[in-house]
mmCIF file of C-alpha atoms in Angstrom:
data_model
loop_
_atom_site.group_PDB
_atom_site.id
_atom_site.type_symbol
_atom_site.label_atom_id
_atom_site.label_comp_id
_atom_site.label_asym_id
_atom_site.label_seq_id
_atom_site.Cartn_x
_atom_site.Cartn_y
_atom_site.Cartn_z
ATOM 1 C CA UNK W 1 -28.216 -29.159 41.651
ATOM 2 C CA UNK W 2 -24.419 -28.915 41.967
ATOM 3 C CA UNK W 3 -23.689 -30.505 38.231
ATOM 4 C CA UNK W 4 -26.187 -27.532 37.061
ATOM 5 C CA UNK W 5 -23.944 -25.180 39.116
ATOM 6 C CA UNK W 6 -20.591 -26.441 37.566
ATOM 7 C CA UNK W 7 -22.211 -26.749 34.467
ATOM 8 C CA UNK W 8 -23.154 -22.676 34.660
ATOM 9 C CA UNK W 9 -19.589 -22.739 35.809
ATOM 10 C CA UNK W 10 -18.172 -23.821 32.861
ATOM 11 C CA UNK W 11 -20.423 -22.106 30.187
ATOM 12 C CA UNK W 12 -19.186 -18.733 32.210
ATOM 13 C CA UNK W 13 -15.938 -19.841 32.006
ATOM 14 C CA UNK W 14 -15.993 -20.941 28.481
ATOM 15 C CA UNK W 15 -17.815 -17.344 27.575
ATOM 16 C CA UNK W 16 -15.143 -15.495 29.203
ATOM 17 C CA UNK W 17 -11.925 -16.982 28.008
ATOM 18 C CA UNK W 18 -13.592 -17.474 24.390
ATOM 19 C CA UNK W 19 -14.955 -13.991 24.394
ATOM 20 C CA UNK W 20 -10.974 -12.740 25.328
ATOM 21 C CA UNK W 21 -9.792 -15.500 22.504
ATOM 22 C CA UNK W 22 -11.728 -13.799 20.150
ATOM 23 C CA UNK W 23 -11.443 -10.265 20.769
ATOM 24 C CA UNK W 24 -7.557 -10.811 20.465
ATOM 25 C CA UNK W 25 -8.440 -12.500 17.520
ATOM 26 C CA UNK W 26 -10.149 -9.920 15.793
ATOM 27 C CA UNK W 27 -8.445 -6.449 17.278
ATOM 28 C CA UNK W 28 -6.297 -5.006 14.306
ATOM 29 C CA UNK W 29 -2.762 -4.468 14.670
ATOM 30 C CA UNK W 30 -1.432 -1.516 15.693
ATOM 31 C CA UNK W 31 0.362 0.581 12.822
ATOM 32 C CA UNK W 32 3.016 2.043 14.963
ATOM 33 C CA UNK W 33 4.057 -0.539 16.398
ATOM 34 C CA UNK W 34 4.307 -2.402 13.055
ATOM 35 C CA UNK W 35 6.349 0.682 11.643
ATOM 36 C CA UNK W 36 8.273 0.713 14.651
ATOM 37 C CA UNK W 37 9.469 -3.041 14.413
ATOM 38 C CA UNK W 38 9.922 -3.402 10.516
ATOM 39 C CA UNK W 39 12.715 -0.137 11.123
ATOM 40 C CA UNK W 40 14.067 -1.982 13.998
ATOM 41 C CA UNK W 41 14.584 -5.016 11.646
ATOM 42 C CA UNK W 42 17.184 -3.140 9.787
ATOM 43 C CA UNK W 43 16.262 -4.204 6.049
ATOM 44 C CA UNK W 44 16.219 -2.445 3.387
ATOM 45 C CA UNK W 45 13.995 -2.698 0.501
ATOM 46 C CA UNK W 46 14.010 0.007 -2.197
ATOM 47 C CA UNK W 47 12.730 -1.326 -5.519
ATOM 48 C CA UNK W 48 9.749 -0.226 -6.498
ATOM 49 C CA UNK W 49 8.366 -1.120 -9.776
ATOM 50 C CA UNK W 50 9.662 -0.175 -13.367
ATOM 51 C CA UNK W 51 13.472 -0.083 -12.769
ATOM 52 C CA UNK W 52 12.398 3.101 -9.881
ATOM 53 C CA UNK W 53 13.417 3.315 -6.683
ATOM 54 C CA UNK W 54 13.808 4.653 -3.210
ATOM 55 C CA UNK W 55 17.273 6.788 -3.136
ATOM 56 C CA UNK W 56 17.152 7.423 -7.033
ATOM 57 C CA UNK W 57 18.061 10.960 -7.811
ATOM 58 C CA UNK W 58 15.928 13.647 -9.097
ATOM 59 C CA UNK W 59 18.174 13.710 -12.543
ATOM 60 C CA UNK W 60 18.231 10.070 -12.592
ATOM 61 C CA UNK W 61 14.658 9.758 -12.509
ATOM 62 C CA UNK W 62 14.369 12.395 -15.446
ATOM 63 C CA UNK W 63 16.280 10.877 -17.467
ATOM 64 C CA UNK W 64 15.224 7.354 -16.725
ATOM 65 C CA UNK W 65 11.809 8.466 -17.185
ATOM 66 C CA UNK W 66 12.569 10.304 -20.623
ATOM 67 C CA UNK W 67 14.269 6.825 -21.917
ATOM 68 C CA UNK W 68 10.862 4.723 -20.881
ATOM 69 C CA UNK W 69 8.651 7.806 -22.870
ATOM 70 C CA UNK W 70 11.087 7.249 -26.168
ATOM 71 C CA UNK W 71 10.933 3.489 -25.635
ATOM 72 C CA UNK W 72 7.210 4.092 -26.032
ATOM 73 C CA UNK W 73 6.866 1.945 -22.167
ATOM 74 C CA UNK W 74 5.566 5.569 -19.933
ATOM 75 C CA UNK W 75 3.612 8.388 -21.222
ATOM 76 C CA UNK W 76 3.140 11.884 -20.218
ATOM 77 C CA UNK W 77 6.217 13.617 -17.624
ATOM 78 C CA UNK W 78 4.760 15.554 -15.405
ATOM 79 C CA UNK W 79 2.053 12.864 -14.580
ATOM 80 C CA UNK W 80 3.876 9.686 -15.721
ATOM 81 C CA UNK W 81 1.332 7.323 -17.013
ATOM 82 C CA UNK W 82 1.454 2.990 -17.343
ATOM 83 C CA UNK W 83 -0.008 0.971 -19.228
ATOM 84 C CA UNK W 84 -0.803 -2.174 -16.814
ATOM 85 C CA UNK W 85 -2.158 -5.411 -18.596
ATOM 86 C CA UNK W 86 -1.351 -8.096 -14.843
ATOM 87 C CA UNK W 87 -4.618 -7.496 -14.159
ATOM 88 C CA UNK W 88 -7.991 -9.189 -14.963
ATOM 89 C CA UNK W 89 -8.506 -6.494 -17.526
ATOM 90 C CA UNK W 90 -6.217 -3.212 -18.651
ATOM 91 C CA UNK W 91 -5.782 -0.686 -16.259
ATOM 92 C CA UNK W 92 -3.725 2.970 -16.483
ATOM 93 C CA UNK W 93 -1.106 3.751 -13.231
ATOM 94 C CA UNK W 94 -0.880 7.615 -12.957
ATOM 95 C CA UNK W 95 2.327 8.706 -11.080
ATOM 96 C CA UNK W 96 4.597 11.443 -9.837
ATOM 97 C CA UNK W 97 7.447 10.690 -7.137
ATOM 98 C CA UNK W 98 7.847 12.623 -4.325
ATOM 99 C CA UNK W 99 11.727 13.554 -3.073
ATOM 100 C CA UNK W 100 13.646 14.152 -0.432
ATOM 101 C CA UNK W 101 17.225 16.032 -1.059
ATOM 102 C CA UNK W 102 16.825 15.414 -4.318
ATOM 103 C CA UNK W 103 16.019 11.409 -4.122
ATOM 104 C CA UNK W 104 12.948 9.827 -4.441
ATOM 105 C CA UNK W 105 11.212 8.633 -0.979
ATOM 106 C CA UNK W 106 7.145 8.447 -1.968
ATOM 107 C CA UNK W 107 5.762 7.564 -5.038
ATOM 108 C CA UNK W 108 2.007 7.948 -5.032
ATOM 109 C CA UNK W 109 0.691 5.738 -7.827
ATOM 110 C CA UNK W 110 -3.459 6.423 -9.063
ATOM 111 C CA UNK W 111 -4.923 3.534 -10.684
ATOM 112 C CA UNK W 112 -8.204 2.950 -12.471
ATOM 113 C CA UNK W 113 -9.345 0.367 -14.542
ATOM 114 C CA UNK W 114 -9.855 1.398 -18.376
ATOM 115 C CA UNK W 115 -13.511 0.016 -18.776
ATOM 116 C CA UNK W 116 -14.686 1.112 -15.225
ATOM 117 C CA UNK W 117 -18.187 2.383 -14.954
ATOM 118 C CA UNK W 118 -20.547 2.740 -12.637
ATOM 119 C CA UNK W 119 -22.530 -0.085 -13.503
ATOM 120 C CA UNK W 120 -19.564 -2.016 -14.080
ATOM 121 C CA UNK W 121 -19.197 -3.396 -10.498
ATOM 122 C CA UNK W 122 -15.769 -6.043 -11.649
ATOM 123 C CA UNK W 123 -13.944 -3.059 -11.933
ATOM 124 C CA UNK W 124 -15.258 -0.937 -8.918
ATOM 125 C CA UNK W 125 -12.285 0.422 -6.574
ATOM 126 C CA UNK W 126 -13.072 -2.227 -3.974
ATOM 127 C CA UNK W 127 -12.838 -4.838 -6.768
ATOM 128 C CA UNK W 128 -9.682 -3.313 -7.838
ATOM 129 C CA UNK W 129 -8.478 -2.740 -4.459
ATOM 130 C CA UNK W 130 -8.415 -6.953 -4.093
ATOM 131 C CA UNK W 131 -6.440 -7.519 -7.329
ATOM 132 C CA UNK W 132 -3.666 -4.941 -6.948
ATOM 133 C CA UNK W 133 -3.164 -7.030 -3.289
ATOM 134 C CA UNK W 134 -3.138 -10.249 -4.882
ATOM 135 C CA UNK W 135 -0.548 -8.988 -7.677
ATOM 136 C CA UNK W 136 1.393 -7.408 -5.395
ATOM 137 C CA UNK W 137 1.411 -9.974 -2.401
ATOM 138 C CA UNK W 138 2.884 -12.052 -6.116
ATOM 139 C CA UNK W 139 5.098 -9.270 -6.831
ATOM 140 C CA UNK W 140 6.754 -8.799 -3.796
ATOM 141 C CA UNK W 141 6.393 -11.915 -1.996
ATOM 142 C CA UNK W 142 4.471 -10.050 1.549
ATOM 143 C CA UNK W 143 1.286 -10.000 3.025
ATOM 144 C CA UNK W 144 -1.474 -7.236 3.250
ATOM 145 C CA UNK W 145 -3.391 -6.822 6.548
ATOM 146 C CA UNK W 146 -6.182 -4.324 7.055
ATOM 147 C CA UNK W 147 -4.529 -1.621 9.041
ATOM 148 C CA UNK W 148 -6.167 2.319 10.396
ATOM 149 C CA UNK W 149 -3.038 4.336 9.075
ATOM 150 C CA UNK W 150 -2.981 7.670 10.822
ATOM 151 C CA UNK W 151 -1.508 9.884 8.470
ATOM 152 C CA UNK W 152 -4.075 9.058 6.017
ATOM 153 C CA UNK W 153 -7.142 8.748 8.587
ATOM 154 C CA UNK W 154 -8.589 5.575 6.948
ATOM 155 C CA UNK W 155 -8.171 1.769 6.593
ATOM 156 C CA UNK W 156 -5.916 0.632 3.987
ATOM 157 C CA UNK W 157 -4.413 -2.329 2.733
ATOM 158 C CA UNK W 158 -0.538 -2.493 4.160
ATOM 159 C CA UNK W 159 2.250 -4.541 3.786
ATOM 160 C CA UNK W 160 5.467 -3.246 5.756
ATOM 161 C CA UNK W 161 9.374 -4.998 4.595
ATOM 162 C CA UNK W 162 11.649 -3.392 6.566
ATOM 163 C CA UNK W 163 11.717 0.946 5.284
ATOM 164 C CA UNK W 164 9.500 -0.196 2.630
ATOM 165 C CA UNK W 165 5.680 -0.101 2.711
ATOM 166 C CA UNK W 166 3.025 -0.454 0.510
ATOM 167 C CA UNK W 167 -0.573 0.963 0.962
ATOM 168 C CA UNK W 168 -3.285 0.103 -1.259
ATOM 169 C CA UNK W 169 -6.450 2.739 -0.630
ATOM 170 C CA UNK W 170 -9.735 3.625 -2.356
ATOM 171 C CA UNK W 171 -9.049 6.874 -3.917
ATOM 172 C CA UNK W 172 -11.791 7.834 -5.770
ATOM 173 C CA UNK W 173 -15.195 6.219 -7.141
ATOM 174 C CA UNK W 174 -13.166 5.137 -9.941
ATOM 175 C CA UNK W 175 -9.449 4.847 -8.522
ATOM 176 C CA UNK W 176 -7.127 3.343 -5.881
ATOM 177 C CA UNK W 177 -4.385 4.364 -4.194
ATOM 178 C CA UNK W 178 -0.882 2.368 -4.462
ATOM 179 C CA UNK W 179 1.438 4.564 -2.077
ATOM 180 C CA UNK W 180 4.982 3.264 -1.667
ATOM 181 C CA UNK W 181 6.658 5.191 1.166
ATOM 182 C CA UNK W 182 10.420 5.205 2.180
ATOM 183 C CA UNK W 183 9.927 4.821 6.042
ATOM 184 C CA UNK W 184 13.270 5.985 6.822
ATOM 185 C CA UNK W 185 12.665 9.161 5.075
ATOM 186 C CA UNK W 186 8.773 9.373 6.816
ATOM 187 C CA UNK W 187 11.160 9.036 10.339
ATOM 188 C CA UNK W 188 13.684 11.138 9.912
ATOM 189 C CA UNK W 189 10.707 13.944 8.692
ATOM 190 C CA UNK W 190 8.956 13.386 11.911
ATOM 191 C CA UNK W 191 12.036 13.255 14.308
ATOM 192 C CA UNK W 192 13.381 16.704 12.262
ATOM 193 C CA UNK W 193 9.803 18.391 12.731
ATOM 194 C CA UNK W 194 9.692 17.228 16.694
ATOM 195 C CA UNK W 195 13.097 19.068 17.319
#
């Protein structure tokens, strides 16, 4: 009788601390308090992708842009468009900075896969979704974790380096979000907007 006590005993036990183990396991981290400790690290990462980046003036970015359009690399100039061939098949980026005092701090980057349709399920969103992380996670040398990011009231895909993180986001049925955000500039909004 008392070895099937301790033997209940332990299986309780075991339940408990393994059920704890596990939940800690699988709870998501917290956004803030990744923001929060990437600033505190005090790097700085502002390339981007094409020769853009963080801090680059409004002009700059004109006239960098206009080069890439005669060099036949970017289309349009209002919504910048790219080519992208890194992928498992060709894909366009869609694109439009946002700035700050004149210098860039977002750039919101659409991009869908050329032969996506709907019964083309290799180039769905969530398909494309995986390959932008694994290019990037390449790319940049980080990590993507699944993360609830408040601003945009979903899950994305997020890698934070210091003021510099990426989100990768379904956008549409036929596009994802790549949203590179200047964290500095998202801080010094909010702190400005809570005075």
């Amino acid at each position: 009788m008392k070895s099937q006590n301790i033997f209940t005993l332990l299986i309780i036990v075991t339940l408990f601390l393994g059920g704890n183990f596990f939940a800690g396991c699988g709870s998501e981290m917290n956004y803030e308090a990744m923001v929060k400790d990437q600033l505190a690290s005090g790097v700085q990462n502002d390339s981007l992708f094409l020769g853009y980046h963080f801090g680059m003036e409004r002009e700059e970015f004109r006239d960098y842009s206009w080069q890439k359009n005669q060099d036949g690399v970017l289309t349009g100039f209002v919504d910048i468009n790219y080519k992208i061939d890194f992928l498992k098949s060709t894909a366009t980026m869609t694109f439009y900075p946002e700035f700050r005092d004149d210098k860039i701090v977002r750039i919101p980057v659409s991009v869908g896969y050329n032969a996506w349709a709907p019964w083309n399920e290799q180039f769905w969103p969530e398909e494309l979704a995986k390959d932008l992380q694994e290019y990037y996670e390449r790319e940049y040398n980080t990590e993507f974790i699944q993360v609830y990011v408040p601003e945009i009231e979903r899950q994305a895909l997020v890698s934070i380096e210091g003021n510099r993180e990426i989100r990768i986001f379904k956008n549409s049925e036929s596009t994802v979000m790549v949203d590179f955000v200047d964290l500095n500039s998202v801080e010094t909004i909010s702190t400005e907007e809570s005075e």
